[in-house]
Coordinates of C-alpha atoms in Angstrom, one line a residue:
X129 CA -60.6 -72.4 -76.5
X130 CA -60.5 -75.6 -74.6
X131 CA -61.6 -78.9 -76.1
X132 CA -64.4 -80.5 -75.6
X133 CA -64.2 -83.5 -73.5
X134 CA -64.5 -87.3 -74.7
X135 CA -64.8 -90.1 -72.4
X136 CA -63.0 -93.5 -73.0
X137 CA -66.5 -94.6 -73.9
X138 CA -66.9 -91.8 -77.2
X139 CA -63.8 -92.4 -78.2
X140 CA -64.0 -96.4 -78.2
X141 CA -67.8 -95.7 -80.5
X142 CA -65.9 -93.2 -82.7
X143 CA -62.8 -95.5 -83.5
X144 CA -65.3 -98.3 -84.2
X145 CA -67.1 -95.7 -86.6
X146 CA -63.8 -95.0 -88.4
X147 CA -63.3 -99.2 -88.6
X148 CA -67.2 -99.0 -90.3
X149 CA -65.8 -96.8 -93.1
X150 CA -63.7 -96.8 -96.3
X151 CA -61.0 -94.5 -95.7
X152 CA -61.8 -90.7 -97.0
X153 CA -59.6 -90.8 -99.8
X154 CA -61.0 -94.6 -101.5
X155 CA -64.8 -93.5 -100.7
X156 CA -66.9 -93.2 -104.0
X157 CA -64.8 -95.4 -105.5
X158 CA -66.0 -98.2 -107.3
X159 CA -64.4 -101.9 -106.1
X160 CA -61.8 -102.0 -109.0
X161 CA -60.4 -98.7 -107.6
X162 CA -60.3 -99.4 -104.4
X163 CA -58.3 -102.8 -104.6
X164 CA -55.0 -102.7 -106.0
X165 CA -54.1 -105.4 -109.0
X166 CA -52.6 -107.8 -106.1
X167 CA -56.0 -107.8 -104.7
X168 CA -58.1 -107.9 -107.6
X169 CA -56.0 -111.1 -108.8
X170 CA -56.8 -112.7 -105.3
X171 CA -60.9 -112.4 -106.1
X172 CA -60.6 -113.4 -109.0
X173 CA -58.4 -116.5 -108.3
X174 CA -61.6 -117.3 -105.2
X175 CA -64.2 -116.9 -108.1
X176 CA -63.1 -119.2 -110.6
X177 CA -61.1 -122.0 -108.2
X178 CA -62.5 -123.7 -105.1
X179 CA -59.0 -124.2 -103.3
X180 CA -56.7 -121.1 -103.1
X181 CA -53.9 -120.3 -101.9
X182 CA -52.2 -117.1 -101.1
X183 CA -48.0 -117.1 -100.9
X184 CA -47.3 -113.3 -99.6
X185 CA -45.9 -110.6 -98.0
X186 CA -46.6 -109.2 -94.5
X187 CA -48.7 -106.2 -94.1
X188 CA -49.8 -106.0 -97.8
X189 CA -53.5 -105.9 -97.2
X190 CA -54.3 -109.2 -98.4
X191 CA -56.7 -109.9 -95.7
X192 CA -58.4 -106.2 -96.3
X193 CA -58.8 -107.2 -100.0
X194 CA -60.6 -110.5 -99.4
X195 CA -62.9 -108.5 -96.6
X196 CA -64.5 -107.4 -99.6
X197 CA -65.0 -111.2 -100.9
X198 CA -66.1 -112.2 -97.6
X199 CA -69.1 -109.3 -97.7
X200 CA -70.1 -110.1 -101.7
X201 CA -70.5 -114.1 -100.6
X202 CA -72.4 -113.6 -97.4
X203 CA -74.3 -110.7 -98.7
X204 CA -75.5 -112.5 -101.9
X205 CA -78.5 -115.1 -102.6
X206 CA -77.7 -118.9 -102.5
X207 CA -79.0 -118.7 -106.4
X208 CA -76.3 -116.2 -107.0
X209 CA -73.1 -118.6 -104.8
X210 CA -73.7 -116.6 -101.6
X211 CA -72.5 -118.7 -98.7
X212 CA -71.5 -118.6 -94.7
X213 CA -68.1 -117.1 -94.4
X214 CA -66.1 -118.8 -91.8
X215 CA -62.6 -117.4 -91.2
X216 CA -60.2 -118.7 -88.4
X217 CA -56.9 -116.7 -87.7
X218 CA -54.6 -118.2 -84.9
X219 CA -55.7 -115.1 -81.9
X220 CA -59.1 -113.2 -81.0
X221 CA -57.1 -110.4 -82.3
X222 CA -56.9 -111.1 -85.5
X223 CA -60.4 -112.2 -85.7
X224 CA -61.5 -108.8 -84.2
X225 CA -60.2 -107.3 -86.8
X226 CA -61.5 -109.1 -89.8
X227 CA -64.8 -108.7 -88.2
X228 CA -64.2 -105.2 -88.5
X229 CA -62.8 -105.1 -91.9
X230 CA -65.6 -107.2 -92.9
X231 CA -68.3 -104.1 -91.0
X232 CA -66.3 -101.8 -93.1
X233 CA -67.1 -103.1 -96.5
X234 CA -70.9 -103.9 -95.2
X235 CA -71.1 -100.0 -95.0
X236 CA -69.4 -99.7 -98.2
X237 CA -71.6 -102.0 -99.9
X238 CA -74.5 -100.9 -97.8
X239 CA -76.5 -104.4 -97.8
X240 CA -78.5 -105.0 -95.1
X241 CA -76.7 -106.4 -92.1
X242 CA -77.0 -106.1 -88.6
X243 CA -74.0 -104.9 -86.4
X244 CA -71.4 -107.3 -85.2
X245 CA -72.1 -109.3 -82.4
X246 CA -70.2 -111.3 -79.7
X247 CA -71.3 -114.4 -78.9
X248 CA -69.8 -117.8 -77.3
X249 CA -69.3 -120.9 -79.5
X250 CA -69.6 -124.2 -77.9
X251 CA -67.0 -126.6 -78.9
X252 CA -65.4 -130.2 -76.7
X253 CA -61.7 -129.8 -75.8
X254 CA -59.7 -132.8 -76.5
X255 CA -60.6 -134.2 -73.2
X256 CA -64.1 -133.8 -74.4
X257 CA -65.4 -131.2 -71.9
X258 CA -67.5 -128.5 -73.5
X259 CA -66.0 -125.6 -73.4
X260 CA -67.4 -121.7 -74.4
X261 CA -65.3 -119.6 -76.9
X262 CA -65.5 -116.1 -77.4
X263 CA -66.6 -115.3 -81.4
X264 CA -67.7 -112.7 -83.6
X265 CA -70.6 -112.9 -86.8
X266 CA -72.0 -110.4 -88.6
X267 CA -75.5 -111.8 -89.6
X268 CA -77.0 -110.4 -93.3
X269 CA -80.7 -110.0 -95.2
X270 CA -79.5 -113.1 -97.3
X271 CA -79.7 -115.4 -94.2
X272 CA -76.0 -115.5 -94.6
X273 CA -73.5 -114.6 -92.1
X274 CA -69.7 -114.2 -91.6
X275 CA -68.3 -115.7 -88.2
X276 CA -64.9 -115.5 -87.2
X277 CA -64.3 -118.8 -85.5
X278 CA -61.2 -120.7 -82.8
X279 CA -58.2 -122.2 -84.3
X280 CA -59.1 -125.5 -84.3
X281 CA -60.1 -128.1 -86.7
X282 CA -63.5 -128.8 -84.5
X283 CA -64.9 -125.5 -84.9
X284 CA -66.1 -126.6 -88.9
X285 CA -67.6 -129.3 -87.7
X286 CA -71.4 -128.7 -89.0
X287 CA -70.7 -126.4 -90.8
X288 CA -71.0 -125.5 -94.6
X289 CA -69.6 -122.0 -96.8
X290 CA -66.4 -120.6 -97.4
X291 CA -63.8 -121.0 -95.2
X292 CA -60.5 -118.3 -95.0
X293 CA -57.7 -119.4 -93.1
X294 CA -55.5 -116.7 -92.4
X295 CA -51.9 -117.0 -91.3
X296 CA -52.2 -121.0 -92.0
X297 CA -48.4 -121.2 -91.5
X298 CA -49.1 -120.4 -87.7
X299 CA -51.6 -122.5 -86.7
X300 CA -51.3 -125.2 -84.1
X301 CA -53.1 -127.8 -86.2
X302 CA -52.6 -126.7 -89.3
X303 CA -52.9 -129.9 -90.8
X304 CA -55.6 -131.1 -89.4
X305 CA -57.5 -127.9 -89.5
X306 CA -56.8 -128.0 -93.7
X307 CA -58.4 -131.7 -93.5
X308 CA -61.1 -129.9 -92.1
X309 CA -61.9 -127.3 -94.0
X310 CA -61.5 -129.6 -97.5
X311 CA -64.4 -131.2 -96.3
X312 CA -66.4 -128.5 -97.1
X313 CA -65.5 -128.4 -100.5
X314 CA -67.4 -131.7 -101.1
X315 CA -70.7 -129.5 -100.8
X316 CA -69.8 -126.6 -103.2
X317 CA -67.9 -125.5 -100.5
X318 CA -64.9 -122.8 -101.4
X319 CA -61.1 -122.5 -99.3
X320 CA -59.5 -119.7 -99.2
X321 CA -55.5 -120.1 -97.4
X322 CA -53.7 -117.0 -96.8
X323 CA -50.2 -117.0 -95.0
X324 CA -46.7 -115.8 -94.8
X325 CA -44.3 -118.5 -94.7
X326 CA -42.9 -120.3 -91.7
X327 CA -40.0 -122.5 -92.5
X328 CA -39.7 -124.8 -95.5
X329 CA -41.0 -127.8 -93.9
X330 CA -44.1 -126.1 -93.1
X331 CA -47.8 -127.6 -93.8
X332 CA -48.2 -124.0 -95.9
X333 CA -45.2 -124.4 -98.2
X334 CA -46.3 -128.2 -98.2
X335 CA -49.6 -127.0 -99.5
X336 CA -48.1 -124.8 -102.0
X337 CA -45.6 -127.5 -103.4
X338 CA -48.5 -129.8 -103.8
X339 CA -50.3 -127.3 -106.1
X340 CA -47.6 -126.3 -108.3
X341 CA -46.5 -129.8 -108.9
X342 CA -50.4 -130.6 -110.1
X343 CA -50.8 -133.3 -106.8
X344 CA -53.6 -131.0 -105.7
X345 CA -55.9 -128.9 -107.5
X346 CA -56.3 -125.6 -106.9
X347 CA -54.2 -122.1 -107.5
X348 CA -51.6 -120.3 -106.2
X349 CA -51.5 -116.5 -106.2
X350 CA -47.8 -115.0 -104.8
X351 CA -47.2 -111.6 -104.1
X352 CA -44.1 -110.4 -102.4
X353 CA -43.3 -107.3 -100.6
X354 CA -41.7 -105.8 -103.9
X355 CA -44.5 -107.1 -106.4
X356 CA -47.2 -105.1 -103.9
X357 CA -44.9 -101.9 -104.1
X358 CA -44.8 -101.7 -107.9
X359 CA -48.4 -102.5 -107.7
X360 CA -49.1 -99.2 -105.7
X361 CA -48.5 -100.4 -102.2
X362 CA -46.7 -97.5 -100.7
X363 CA -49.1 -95.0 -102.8
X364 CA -51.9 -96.3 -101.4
X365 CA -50.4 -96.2 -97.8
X366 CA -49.6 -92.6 -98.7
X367 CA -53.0 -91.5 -99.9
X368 CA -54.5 -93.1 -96.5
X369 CA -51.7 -91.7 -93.9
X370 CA -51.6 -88.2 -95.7
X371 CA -47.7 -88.3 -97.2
X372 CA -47.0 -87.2 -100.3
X373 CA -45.5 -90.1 -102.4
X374 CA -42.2 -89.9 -104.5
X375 CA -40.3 -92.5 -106.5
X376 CA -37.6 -91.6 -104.0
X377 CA -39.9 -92.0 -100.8
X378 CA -40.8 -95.2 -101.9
X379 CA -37.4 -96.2 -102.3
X380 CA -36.7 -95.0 -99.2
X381 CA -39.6 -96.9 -97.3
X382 CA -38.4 -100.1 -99.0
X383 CA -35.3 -100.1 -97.9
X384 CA -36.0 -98.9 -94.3
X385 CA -38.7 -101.8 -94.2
X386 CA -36.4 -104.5 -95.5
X387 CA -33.7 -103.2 -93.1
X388 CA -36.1 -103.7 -90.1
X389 CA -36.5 -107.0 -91.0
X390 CA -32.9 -107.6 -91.1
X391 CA -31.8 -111.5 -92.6
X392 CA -35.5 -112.2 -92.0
X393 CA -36.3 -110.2 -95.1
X394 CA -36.3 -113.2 -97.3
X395 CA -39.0 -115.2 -95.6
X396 CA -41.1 -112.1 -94.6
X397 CA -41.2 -110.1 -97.4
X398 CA -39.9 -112.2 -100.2
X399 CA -42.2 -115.5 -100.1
X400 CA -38.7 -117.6 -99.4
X401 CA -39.0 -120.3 -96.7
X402 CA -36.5 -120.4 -94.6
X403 CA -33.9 -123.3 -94.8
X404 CA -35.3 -123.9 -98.5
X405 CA -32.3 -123.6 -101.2
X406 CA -30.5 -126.8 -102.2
X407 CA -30.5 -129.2 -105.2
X408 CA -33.6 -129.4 -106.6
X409 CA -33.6 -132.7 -107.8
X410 CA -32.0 -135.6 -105.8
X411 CA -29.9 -138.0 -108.1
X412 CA -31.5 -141.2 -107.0
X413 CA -34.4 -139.9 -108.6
X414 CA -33.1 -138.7 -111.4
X415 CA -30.9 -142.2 -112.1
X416 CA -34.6 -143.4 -111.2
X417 CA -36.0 -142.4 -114.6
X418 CA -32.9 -143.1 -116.7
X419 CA -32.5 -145.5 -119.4
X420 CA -30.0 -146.9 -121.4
X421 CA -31.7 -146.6 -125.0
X422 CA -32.7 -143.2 -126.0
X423 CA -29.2 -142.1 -127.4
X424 CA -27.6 -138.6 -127.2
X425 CA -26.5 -137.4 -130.7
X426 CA -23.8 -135.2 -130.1
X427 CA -22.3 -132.1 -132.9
X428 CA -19.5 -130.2 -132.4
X429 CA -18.0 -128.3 -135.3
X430 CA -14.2 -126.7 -135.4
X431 CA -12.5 -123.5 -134.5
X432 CA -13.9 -120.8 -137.3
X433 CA -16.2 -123.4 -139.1
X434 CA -18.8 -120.5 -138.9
X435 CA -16.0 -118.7 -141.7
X436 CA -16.2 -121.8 -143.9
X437 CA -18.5 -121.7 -147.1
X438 CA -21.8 -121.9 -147.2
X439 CA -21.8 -125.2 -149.7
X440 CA -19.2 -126.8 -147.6
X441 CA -20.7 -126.1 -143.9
X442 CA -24.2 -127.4 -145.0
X443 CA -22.7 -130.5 -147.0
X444 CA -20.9 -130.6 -143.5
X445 CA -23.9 -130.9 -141.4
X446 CA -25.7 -132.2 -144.2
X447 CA -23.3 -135.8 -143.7
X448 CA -24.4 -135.8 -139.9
X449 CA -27.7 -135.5 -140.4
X450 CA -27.6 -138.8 -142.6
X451 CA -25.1 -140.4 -140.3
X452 CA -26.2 -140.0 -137.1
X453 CA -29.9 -138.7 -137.0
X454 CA -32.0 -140.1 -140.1
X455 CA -31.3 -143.5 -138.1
X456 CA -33.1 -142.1 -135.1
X457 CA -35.5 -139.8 -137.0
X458 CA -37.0 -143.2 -138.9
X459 CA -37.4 -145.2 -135.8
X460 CA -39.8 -142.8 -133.9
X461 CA -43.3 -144.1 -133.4
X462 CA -45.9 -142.7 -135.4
X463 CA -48.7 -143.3 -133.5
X464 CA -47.7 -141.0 -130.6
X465 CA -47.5 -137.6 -130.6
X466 CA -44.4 -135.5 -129.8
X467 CA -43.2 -132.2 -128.9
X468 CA -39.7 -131.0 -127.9
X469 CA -37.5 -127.6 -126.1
X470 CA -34.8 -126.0 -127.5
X471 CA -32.4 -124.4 -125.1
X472 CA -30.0 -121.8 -127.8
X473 CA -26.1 -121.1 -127.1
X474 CA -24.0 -120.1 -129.5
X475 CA -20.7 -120.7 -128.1
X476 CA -19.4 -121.4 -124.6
X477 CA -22.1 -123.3 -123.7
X478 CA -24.2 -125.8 -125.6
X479 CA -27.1 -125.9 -127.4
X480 CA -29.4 -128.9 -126.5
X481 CA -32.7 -129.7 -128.4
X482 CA -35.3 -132.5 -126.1
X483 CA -37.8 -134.3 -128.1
X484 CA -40.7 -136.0 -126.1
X485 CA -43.3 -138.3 -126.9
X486 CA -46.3 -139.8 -125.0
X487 CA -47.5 -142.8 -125.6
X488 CA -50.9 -144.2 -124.1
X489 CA -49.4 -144.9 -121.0
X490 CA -48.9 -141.0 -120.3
X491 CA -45.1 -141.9 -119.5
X492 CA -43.1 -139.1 -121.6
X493 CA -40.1 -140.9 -123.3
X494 CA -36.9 -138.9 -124.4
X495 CA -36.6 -140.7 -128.2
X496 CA -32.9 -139.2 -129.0
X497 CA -31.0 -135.7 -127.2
X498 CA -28.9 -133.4 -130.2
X499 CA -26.3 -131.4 -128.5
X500 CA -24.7 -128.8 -130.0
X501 CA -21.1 -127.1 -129.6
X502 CA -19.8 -124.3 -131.5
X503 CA -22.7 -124.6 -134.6
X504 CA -23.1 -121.7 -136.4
X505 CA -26.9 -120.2 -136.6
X506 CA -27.9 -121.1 -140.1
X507 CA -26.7 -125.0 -139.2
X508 CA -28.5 -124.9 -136.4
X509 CA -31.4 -124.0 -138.3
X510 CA -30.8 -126.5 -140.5
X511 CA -30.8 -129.1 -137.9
X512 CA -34.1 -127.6 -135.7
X513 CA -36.5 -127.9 -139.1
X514 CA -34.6 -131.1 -140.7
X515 CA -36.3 -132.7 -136.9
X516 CA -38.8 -131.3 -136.7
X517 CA -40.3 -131.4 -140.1
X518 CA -39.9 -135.5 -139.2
X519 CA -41.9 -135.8 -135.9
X520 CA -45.0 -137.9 -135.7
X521 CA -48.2 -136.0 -134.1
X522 CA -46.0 -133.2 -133.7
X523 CA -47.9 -130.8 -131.3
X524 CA -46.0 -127.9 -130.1
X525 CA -41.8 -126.5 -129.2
X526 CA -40.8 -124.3 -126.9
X527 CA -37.4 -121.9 -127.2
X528 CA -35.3 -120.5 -125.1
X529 CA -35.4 -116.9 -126.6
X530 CA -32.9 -114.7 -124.8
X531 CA -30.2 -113.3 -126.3
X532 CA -29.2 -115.1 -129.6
X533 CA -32.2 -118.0 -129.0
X534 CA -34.3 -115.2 -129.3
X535 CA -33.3 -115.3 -133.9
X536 CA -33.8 -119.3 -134.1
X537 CA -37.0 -118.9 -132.0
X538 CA -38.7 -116.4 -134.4
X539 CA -37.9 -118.8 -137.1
X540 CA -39.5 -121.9 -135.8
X541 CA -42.3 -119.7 -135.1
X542 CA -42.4 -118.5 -138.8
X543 CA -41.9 -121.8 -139.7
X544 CA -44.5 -123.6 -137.4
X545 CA -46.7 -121.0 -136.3
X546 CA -47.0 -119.2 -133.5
X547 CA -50.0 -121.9 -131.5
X548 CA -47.2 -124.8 -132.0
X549 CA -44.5 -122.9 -130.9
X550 CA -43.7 -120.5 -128.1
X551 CA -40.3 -118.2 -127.8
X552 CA -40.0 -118.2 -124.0
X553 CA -38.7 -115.6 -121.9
X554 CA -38.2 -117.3 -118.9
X555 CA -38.6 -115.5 -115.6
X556 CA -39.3 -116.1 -112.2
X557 CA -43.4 -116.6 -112.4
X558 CA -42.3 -118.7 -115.3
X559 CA -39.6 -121.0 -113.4
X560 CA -42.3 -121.8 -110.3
X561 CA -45.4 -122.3 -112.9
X562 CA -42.8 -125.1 -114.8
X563 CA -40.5 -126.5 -113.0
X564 CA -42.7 -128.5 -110.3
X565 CA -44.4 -130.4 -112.8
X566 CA -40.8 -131.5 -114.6
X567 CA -40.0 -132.6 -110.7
X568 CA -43.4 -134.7 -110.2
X569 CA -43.1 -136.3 -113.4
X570 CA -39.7 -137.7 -112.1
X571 CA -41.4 -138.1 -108.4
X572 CA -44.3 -140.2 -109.9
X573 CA -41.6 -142.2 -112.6
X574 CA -43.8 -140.7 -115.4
X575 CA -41.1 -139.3 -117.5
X576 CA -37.7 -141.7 -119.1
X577 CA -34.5 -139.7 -120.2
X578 CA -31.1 -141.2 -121.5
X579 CA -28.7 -142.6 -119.1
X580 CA -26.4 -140.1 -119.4
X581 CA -23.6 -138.5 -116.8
X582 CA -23.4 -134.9 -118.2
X583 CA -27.5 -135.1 -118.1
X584 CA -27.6 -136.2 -115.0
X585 CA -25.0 -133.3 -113.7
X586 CA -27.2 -130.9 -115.6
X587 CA -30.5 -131.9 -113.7
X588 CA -28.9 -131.4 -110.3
X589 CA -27.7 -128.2 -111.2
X590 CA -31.6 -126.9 -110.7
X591 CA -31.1 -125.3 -107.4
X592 CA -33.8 -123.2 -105.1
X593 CA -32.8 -119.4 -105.4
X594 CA -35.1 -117.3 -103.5
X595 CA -37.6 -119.6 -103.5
X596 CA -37.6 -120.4 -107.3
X597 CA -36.7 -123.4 -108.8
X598 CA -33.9 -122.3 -111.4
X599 CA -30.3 -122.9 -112.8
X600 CA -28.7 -120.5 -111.0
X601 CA -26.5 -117.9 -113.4
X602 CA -23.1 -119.0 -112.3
X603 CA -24.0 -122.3 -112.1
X604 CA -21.2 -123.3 -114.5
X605 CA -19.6 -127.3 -115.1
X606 CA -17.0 -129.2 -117.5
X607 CA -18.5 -131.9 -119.3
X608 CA -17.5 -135.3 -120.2
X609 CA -16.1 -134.2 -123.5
X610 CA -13.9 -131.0 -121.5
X611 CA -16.4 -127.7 -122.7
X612 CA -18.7 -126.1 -120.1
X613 CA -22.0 -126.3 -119.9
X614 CA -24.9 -124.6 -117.7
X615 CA -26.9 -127.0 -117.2
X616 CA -28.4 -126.8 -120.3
X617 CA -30.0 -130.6 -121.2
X618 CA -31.9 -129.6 -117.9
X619 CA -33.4 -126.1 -118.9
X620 CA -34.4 -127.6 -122.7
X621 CA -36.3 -130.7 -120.4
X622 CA -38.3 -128.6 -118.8
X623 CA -39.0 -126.4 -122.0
X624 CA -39.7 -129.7 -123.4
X625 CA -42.3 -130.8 -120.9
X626 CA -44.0 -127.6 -120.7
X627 CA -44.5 -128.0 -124.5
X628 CA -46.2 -131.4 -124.1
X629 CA -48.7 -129.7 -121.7
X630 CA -49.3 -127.1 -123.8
X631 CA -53.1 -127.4 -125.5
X632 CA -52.2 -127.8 -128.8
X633 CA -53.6 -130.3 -131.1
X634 CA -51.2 -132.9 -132.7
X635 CA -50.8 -132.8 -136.4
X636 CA -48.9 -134.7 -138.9
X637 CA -49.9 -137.1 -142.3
X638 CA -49.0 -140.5 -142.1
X639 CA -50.5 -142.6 -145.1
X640 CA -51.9 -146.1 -144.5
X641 CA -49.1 -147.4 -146.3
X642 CA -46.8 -146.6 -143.9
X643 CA -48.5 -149.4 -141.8
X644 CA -49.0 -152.0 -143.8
X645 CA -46.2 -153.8 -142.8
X646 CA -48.1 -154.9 -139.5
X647 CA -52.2 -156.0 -140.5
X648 CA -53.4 -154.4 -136.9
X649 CA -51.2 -151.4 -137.0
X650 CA -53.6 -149.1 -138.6
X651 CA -56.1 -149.9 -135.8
X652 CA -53.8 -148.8 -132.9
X653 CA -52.9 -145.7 -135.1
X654 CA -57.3 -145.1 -135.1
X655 CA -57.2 -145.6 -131.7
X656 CA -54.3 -143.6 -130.3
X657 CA -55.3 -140.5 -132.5
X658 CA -57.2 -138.4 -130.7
X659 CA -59.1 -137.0 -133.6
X660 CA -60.7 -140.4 -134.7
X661 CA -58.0 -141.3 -137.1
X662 CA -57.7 -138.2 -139.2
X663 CA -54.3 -138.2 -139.8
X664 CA -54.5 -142.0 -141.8
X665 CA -56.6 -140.3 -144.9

């Protein structure tokens, strides 16, 4: 039997059919289905922020995923946020096929829209000629439509809805096609970039940057190569190509893929700009924020002191506490509220607790810095509540909890509750949600730490790995007094900074007594307590 024959024209109307439809395998399902988590994160992240930004993978099916977004907006009522879509990728290619990805969900969704339609969009050139540019729109009942649009800042010109720039990291103008499209947030507008990186000096990993250090508002949603496997990547490629899937074919495809990429791996797959790992912090502008009166309170106890008696290790510590840290402890201003970060070592390295205050000012001031060298756990303990129990407006603590930190954590949070104080697992979402915003404070001189060498060494320790912001895990130096250290003052300041963000509400008594040696004290105290001067009665 001989098959029929097709012509180049039924097959181009058939393969444009197939683009119309969910694949086989996804159809019935309802939208949750369909999307993987990666995907369902990324609509979410476009439906509660107007500025979004999308750090990925190649070939993950972003784009496909916000398709879906693009159909919902233009498909919906202006009473209920629907919107022109406006997406620009760097090629008529790549705007085909969003057009098509868009005709697929319309189908999907079935909402009334006509077919997709070519038509030329008139724009000037830079010599200001006008000049006729091939685009693509799919027009909707709403009134609404989605146009894919030239790579250039000009095209928005006019224009109002959500804009999707996709593969920002390879435009020509990227910067001033951002400009342009942050223009139409001013109108209820929405922004949606989506790239793979291209270099660390990129406008993209600019962008990025800006949002995690809190310069810009707006999110962040990362997903590398290996977060979209776990998430059911390869499955779902398996489901839609026909293979049967396997732990061990998926470990398979992963390492073929990564090997095709070769040393671009890193910046393809793994969200990493190229030419982006060095010290994190420069120490001009960490000597910057330095001053010379917070002191650093330093405890190191003896060879087998943990074998001593309990009576005589706690009237041991006991004797430094009076010595050394009531002094400090007294001083601290009680009209501003404090928090601190604990970073735990037992022995080897140290263990270094970071108070913070703020005063009115915003500027977050290190009051004192307790180190701690060979202290056995119950004195540590000791020490932690004897400080804590003693700072004004305290608010909230955050702990190093892996490994041993993991015991004193669980008692500070027995102690002080779990809302004040958090036993933190750090980890790589943690390290890029935390770190930037230690880095701006130093940026915008908004944070003051003791002048201090072994601090300072500590802080430039914090090194790009892979694109996170970390100590690295052999990142091991000698201090001033001989032991090592890993850069531990500079993992308990960011701890301590990400406490003093943290929403809690400062509590503490201080009586009215306590002010009466200065007559307008206990109006500043009124009026620095955000609760309306609660904490005077």
């Amino acid at each position: 039997m001989t098959a029929p024959f097709v012509t180049p024209e039924d097959w181009a109307q058939h393969r444009h059919e197939m683009l119309a439809a969910l694949p086989p395998a996804l159809q019935g399902e309802s939208l949750p289905a369909v999307l993987l988590p990666y995907q369902r994160e990324l609509l979410a992240a476009t439906a509660r922020t107007q500025l979004v930004v999308v750090d990925k993978s190649r070939r993950i099916g972003a784009t496909w995923g916000i398709g879906a977004d693009a159909v919902l907006t233009a498909g919906s009522q202006k009473s209920a946020g629907g919107m022109d879509v406006l997406y620009l990728g760097y090629n008529l290619d790549m705007a085909r096929e969003f057009i098509d990805t868009c005709a697929m969900w319309a189908r999907a969704f079935s909402p009334a829209c006509s077919a997709v339609q070519e038509f030329l969009f008139h724009e000037q050139d830079d010599k200001g000629a006008d000049r006729a540019i091939q685009a693509f729109r799919i027009s909707f009942a709403s009134g609404f439509e989605i146009v894919a649009l030239s790579s250039r800042p000009r095209s928005l010109r006019g224009r109002q809805g959500y804009v999707i720039l996709d593969e920002f990291a390879f435009h020509d103008e990227a910067d001033e096609l951002l400009k342009a499209a942050i223009a139409l947030l001013i109108w209820g507008g929405k922004v949606l970039v989506i790239s793979t990186h291209n270099g660390v000096d990129n406008p993209f990993n600019t962008l990025i940057q800006e949002i995690r250090e809190k310069r810009r508002p707006g999110a962040v949603v990362r997903c590398t190569f290996d977060d979209a496997l776990e998430q059911g990547l390869y499955q779902r490629i398996c489901l839609v190509t026909g293979k049967t899937w396997s732990p061990e074919a998926e470990a398979t495809f992963r390492a073929d893929i990564r090997g095709f990429y070769g040393s671009g791996a890193a910046e393809e797959l793994d969200c990493i700009p190229a030419q982006g790992s060095g010290v994190y912090l420069t120490g001009a502008l960490i000597e910057a924020c330095m001053t010379a009166g917070a002191p650093v309170l330093r405890l190191a106890c003896p060879k087998g002191f943990e074998l001593k008696p309990d009576a005589e290790r706690a009237s041991f510590v006991d004797a430094w506490i009076e010595d050394a840290l009531a002094p400090v402890l007294a001083a601290l201003d009680v009209r501003v509220r404090h928090g601190y970060g604990w970073d735990f070592a037992r022995s080897g390295d140290l263990s270094v607790m970071v108070p913070l205050s703020e005063g009115r000012d915003l500027v977050r001031r290190t009051p004192f810095v307790i180190e701690l060298r060979n202290v056995p756990f119950r004195e540590q303990e000791r020490i932690l509540f004897h400080v804590v129990d003693r700072l004004p407006r305290f608010g909230a603590g955050k702990h190093d909890a892996r490994g041993n930190g993991q015991a004193l954590a669980e008692y500070a949070v027995q102690r002080y509750g779990a809302l004040a104080i958090e036993a933190v697992m750090p980890s790589q979402p943690w390290y890029i949600a935390n770190v930037p915003p230690l880095k701006r404070r130093f940026e915008d001189r908004t944070i003051a730490i003791p002048r201090d060498g072994d601090h300072k060494d500590d802080l430039r320790q914090i090194r790009m790995v892979r694109g996170v912001p970390k100590v690295p895990d052999d990142a091991h130096t000698t201090g001033t007094d001989g032991g090592q250290r890993h850069g531990d003052y500079a993992i308990a300041l960011v701890l301590a900074n990400a406490a003093m963000d943290a929403e809690v509400g400062a509590y503490g008594y201080v009586p009215a007594s306590a002010l009466a040696d200065d007559s307008d004290a206990w109006l500043d105290q009124v009026v620095a307590d955000d609760t309306g001067g609660r904490a005077l009665w």
